[in-house]
Coordinates of C-alpha atoms in Angstrom, one line a residue:
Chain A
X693 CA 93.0 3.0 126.1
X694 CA 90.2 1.5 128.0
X695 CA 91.4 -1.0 131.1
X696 CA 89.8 -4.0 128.9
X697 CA 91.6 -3.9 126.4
X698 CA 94.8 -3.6 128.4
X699 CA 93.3 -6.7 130.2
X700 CA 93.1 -8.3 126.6
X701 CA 96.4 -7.2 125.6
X702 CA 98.4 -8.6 128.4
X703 CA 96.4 -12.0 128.4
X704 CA 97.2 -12.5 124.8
X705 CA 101.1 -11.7 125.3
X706 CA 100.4 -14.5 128.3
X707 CA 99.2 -17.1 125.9
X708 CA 102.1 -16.2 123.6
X709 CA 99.7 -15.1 120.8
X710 CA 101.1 -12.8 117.8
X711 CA 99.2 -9.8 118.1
X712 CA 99.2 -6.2 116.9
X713 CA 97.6 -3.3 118.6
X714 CA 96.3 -0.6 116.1
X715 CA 95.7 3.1 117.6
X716 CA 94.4 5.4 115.5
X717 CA 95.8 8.4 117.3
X718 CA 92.5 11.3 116.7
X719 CA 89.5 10.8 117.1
X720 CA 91.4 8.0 119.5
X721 CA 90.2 4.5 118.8
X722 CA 92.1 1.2 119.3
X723 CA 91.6 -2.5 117.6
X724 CA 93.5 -5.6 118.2
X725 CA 94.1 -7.6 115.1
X726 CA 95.5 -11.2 116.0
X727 CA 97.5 -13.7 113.2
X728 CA 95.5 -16.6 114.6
X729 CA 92.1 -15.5 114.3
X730 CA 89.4 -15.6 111.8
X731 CA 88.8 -12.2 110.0
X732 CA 87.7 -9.7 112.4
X733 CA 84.7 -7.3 112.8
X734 CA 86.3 -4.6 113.6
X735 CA 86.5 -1.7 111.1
X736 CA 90.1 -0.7 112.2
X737 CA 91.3 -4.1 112.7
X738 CA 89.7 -4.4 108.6
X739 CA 91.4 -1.5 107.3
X740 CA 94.8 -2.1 108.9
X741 CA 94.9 -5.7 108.8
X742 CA 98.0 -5.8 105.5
X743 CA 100.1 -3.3 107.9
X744 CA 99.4 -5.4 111.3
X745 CA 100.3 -8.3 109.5
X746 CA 103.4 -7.0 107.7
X747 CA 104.6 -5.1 111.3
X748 CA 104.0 -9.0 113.1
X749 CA 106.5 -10.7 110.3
X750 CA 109.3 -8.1 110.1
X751 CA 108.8 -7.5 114.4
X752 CA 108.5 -3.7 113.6
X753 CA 106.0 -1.5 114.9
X754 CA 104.9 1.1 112.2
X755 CA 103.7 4.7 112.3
X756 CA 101.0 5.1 109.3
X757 CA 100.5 8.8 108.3
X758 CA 97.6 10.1 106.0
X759 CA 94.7 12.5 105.4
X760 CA 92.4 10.2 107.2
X761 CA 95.0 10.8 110.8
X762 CA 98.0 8.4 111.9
X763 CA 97.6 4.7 113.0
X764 CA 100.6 3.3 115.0
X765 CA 100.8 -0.1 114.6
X766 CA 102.8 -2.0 117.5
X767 CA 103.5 -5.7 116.7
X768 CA 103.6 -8.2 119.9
X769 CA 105.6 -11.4 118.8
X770 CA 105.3 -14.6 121.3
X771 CA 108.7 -13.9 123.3
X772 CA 112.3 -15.2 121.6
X773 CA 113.0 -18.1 123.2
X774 CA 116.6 -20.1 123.2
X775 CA 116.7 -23.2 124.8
X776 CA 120.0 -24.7 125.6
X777 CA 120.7 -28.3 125.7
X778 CA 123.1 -29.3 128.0
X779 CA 124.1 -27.1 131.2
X780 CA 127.8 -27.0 129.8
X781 CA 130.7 -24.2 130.4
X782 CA 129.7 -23.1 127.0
X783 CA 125.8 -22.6 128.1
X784 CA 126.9 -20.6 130.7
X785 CA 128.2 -18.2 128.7
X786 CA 125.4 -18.0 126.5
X787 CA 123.0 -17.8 128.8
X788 CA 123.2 -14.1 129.6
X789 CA 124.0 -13.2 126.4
X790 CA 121.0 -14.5 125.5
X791 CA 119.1 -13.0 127.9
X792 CA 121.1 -9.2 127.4
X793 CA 119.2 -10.2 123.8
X794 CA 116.2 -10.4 125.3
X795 CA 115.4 -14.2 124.8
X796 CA 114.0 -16.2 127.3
X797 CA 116.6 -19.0 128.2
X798 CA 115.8 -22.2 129.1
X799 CA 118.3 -24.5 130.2
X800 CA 117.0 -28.1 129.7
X801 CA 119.9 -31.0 131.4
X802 CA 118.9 -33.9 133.8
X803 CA 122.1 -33.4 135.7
X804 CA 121.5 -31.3 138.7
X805 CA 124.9 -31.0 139.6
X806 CA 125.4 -28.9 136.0
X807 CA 121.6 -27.9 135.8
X808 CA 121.3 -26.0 138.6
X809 CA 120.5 -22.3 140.0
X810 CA 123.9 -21.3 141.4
X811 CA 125.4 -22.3 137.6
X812 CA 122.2 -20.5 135.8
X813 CA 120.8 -17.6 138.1
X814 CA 117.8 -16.1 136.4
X815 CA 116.6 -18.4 133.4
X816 CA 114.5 -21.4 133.8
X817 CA 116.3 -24.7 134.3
X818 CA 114.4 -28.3 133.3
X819 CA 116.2 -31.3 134.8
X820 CA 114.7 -33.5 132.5
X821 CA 116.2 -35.3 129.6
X822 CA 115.8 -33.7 126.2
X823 CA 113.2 -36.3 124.8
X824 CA 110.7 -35.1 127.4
X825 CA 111.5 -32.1 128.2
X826 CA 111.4 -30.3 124.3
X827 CA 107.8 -31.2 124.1
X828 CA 106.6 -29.4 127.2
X829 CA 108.3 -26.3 125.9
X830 CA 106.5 -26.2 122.9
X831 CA 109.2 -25.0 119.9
X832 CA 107.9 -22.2 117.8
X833 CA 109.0 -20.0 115.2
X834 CA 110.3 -17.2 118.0
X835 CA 112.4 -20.1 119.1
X836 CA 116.0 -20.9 118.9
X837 CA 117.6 -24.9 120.0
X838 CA 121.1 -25.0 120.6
X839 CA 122.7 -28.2 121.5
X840 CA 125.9 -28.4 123.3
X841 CA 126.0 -31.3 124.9
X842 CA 128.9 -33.3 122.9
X843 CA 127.0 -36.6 123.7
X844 CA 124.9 -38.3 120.6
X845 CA 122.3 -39.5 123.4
X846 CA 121.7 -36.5 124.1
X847 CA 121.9 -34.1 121.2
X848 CA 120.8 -36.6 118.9
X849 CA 116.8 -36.3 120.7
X850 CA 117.1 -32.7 121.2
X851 CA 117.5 -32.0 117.3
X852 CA 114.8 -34.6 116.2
X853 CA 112.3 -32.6 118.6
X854 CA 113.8 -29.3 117.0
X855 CA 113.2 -30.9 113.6
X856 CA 110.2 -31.3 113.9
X857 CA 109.4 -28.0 115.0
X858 CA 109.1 -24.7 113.7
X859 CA 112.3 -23.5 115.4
X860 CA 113.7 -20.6 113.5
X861 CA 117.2 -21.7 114.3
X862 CA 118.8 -24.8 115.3
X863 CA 122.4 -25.4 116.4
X864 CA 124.4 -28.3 117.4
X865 CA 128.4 -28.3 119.2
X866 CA 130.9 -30.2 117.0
X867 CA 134.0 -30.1 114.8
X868 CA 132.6 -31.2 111.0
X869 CA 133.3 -34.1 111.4
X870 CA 131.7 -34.6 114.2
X871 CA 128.9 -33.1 112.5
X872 CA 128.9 -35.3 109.2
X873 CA 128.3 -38.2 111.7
X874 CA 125.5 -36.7 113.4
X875 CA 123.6 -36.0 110.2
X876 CA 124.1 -39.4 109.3
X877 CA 122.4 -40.7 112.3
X878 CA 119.4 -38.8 111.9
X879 CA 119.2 -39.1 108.6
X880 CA 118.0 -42.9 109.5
X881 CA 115.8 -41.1 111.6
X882 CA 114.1 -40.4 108.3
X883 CA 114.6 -36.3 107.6
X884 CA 115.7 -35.4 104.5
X885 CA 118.9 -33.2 103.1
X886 CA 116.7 -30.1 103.3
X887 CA 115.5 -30.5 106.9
X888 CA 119.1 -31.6 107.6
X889 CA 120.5 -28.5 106.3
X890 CA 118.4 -26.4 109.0
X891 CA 121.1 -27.9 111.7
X892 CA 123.8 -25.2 111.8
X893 CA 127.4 -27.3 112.4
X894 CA 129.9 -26.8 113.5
X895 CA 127.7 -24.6 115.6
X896 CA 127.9 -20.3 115.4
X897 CA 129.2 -17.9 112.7
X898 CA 133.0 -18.4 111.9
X899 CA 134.5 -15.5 114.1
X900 CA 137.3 -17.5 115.0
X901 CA 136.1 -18.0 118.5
X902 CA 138.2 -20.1 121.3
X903 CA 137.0 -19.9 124.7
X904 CA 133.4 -20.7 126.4
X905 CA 132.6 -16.6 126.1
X906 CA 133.3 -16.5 122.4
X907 CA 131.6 -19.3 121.2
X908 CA 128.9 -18.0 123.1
X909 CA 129.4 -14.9 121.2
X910 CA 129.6 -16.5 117.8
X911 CA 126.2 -18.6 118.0
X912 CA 124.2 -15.5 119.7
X913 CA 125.5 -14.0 116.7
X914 CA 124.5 -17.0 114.2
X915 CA 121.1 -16.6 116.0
X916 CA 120.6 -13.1 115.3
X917 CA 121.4 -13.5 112.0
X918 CA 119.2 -16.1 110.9
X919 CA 116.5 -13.8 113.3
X920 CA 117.3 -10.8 111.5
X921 CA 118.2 -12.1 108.0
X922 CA 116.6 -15.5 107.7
X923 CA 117.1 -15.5 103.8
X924 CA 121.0 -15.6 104.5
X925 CA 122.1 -18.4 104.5
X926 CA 125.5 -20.3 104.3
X927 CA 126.2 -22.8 102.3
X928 CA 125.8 -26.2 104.0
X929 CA 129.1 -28.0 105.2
Chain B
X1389 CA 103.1 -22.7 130.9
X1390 CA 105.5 -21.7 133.8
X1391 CA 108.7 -21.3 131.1
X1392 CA 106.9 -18.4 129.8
X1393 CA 106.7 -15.0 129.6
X1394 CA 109.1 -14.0 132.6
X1395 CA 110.3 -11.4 130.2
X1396 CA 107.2 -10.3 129.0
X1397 CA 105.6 -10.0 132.4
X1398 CA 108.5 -9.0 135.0
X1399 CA 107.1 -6.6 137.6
X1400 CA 109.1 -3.7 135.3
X1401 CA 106.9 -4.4 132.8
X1402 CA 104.6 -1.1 131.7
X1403 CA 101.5 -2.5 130.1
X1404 CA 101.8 -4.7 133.6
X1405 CA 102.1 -2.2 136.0
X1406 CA 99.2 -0.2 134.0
X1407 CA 96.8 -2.8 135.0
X1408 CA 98.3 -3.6 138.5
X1409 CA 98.1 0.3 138.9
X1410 CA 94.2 0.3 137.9
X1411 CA 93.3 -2.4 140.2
X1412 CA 94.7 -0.4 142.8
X1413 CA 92.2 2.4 142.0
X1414 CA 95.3 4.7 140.6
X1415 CA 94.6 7.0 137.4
X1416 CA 97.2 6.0 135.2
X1417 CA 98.5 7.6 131.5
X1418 CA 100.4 5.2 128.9
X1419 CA 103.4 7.2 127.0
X1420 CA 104.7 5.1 123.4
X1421 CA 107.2 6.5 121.2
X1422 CA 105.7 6.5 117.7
X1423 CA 108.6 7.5 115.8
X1424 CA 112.1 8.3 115.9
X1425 CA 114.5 9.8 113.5
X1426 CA 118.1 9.1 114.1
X1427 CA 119.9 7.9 116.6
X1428 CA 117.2 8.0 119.1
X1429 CA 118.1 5.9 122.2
X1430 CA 114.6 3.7 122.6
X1431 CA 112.6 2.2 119.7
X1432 CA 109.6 2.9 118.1
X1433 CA 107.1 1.1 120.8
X1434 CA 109.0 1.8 123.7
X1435 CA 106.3 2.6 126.6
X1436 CA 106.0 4.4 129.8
X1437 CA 103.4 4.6 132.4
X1438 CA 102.9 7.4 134.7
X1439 CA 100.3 7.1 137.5
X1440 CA 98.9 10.5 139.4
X1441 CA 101.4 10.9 141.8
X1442 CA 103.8 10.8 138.8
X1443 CA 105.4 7.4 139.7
X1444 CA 106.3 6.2 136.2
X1445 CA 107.5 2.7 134.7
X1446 CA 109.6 1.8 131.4
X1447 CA 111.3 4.5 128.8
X1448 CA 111.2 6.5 126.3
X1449 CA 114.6 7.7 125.8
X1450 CA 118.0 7.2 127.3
X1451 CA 116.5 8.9 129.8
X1452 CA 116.9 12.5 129.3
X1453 CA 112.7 13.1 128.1
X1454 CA 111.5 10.8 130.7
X1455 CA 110.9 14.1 133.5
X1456 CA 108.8 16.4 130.7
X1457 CA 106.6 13.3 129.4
X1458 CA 106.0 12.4 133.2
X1459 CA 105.1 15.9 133.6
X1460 CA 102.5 15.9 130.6
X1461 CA 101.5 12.5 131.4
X1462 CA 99.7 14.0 134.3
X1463 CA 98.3 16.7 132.3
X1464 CA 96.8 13.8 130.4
X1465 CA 95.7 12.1 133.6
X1466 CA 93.8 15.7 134.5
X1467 CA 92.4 16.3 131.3
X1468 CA 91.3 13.0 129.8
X1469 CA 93.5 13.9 126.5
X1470 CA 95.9 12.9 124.4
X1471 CA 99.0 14.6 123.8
X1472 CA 101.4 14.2 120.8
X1473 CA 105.0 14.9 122.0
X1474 CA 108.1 15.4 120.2
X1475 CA 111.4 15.9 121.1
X1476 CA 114.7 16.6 119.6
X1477 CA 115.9 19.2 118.0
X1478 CA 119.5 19.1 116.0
X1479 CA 120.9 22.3 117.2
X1480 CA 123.0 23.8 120.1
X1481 CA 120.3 23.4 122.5
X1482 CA 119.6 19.8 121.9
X1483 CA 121.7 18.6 124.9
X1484 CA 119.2 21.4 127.0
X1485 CA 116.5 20.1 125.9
X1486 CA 117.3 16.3 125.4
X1487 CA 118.6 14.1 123.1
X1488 CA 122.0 14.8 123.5
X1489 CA 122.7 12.5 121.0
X1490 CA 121.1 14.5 118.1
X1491 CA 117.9 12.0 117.4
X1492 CA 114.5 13.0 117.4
X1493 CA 111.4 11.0 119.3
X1494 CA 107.7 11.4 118.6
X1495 CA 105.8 10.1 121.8
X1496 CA 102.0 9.7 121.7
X1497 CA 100.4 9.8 125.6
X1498 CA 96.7 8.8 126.1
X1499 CA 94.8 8.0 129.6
X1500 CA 94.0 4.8 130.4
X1501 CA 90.5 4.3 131.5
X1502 CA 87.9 2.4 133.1
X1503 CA 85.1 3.8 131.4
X1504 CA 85.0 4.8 127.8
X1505 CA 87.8 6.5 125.6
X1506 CA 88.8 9.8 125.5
X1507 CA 89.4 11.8 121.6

């Protein structure tokens, strides 16, 4: 591998672009193929461009074997992201889960005294209400909202940002009940049953889980699911 | 954006400490397992880098293969070519040899250069 196209790799995994590196292993010769550009040039980028494709949506790299020599195709997804909303016992449990997962965690509550540091050692914290700060973080589809906050002002703007956005998974704290009403308020908000339905409430799979460490548990697991199996899918409360 | 990418580019990071090796004027060899059969400890894609005084980066396995592919890492550094490794092998000599645990690994090594690629 020539130094440039290291250079290229790691600035592309910088601007959190999907990419795929394809090594053809003998005679050695590498491409980069990348889901948001126009149809490359490159002959091996061509040939392999199904495969580099298909290893970028299932996030699995791929060993090709055949009479013309092996191509390993290794798929760089932007990173998994979870952003928590509301620096609550719960979200401190969940953080390093998260982050054992390998998500980045961001930790988005305008209350220092919760959002802070000492409570959230090694993830990023925004002290900034969730109307301003979801837009600056950019939601994507390697992205996961979870809302714990228990407080309408406050969940309510962080799943209309996550709404409209293509994050994979969104979750929101709350008995059912306390979920019916929330979907009725945003449904004046103008989304529809189907976009409604993408809300998972009462938040995390049904594991039975009591304290702040199992909840935690339960949506991490919720996440991974819908990651993992995105075509399962419960039936809506 | 500052939210991003500590994962991706913590100091532990191989592809990372590839180029921060290179700009330090070190020769430098990049180790990715290929394949694995069974219950091999790292994933296919799982990298290493291994610099000329055999400082390496990252893993291959649960860390029982890391000493021989650091050892033909700098064969690969010498030479200029790549090496296909596998390890693994399901009988009584597997814990010897490495994967204790009975899976198999298939590890491709090639320099990385500032000039142009080696076959």
């Amino acid at each position: 591998m020539r130094r440039s196209l290291l250079t290229e790799i790691l600035e592309a995994r910088t601007a959190g672009r999907a990419m795929a590196v394809i090594t053809q292993l003998q005679p050695l010769e590498h491409a980069l193929y990348f889901a948001d550009d126009t149809p490359t040039a490159n002959k091996l980028a061509a040939q392999y461009q199904s495969e580099a494709e298909q290893a970028l949506r299932s996030d699995r790299n791929v060993l090709i074997e055949s009479d013309q020599g092996n191509v390993f195709i290794q798929a760089y997804n932007p990173p998994l992201r979870v952003i928590i909303v509301g620096a609550v016992h719960i979200a401190q449990f969940t953080a390093p889960i998260a982050t054992q997962l390998n998500y980045e965690v961001t930790v988005v509550d305008a209350r220092r005294a919760f959002a802070n540091a000492q409570r959230f050692p090694n993830v990023h914290v925004v002290n900034e209400w969730p109307d301003r700060a979801l837009p600056k973080l950019k939601l994507d589809h390697r992205t996961a909202v979870v809302a714990l906050t228990h407080d309408p002002k406050l969940d309510d703007p962080a799943l209309t940002g996550a709404l409209r956005s293509n994050a994979f998974y969104i979750g929101a704290l709350g008995s059912r009940k306390t979920h019916a009403a929330r979907i009725e308020r945003l449904r004046k908000h103008g989304f529809d049953d189907a976009e409604l339905r993408r809300i998972r409430g009462p938040i995390g799979l049904d594991i039975g889980a009591a304290s702040p460490g199992e909840i935690a548990v339960s949506i991490m697991a919720e996440i991974t699911r819908t990651l993992r199996r995105p075509k399962l899918r419960e039936p809506s409360a | 954006m500052e939210s991003r990418n500590i994962m991706t580019l913590r100091v532990d990071d191989p592809l990372h400490t590839a180029a921060a090796w290179l700009k330090d004027g070190h020769n430098v060899a990049l180790a990715t397992v290929i394949a694995t059969w069974g219950s091999s400890p790292r994933p296919s894609g799982s990298q290493l880098v291994v610099n000329e005084s055999g400082e390496f980066v990252g893993s291959v396995s649960g860390g029982c293969v890391e000493g021989a592919v650091v050892t033909e890492a700098l064969d690969v550094i010498r030479s200029g070519q790549t090496k296909l490794l596998e390890f693994g092998v399901p009988n009584e000599d597997a814990w010897e040899l490495g994967l204790a645990c009975g899976g198999q690994v298939t590890i491709f090594v090639e320099p990385v250069t500032d000039s142009v690629n080696h076959g």
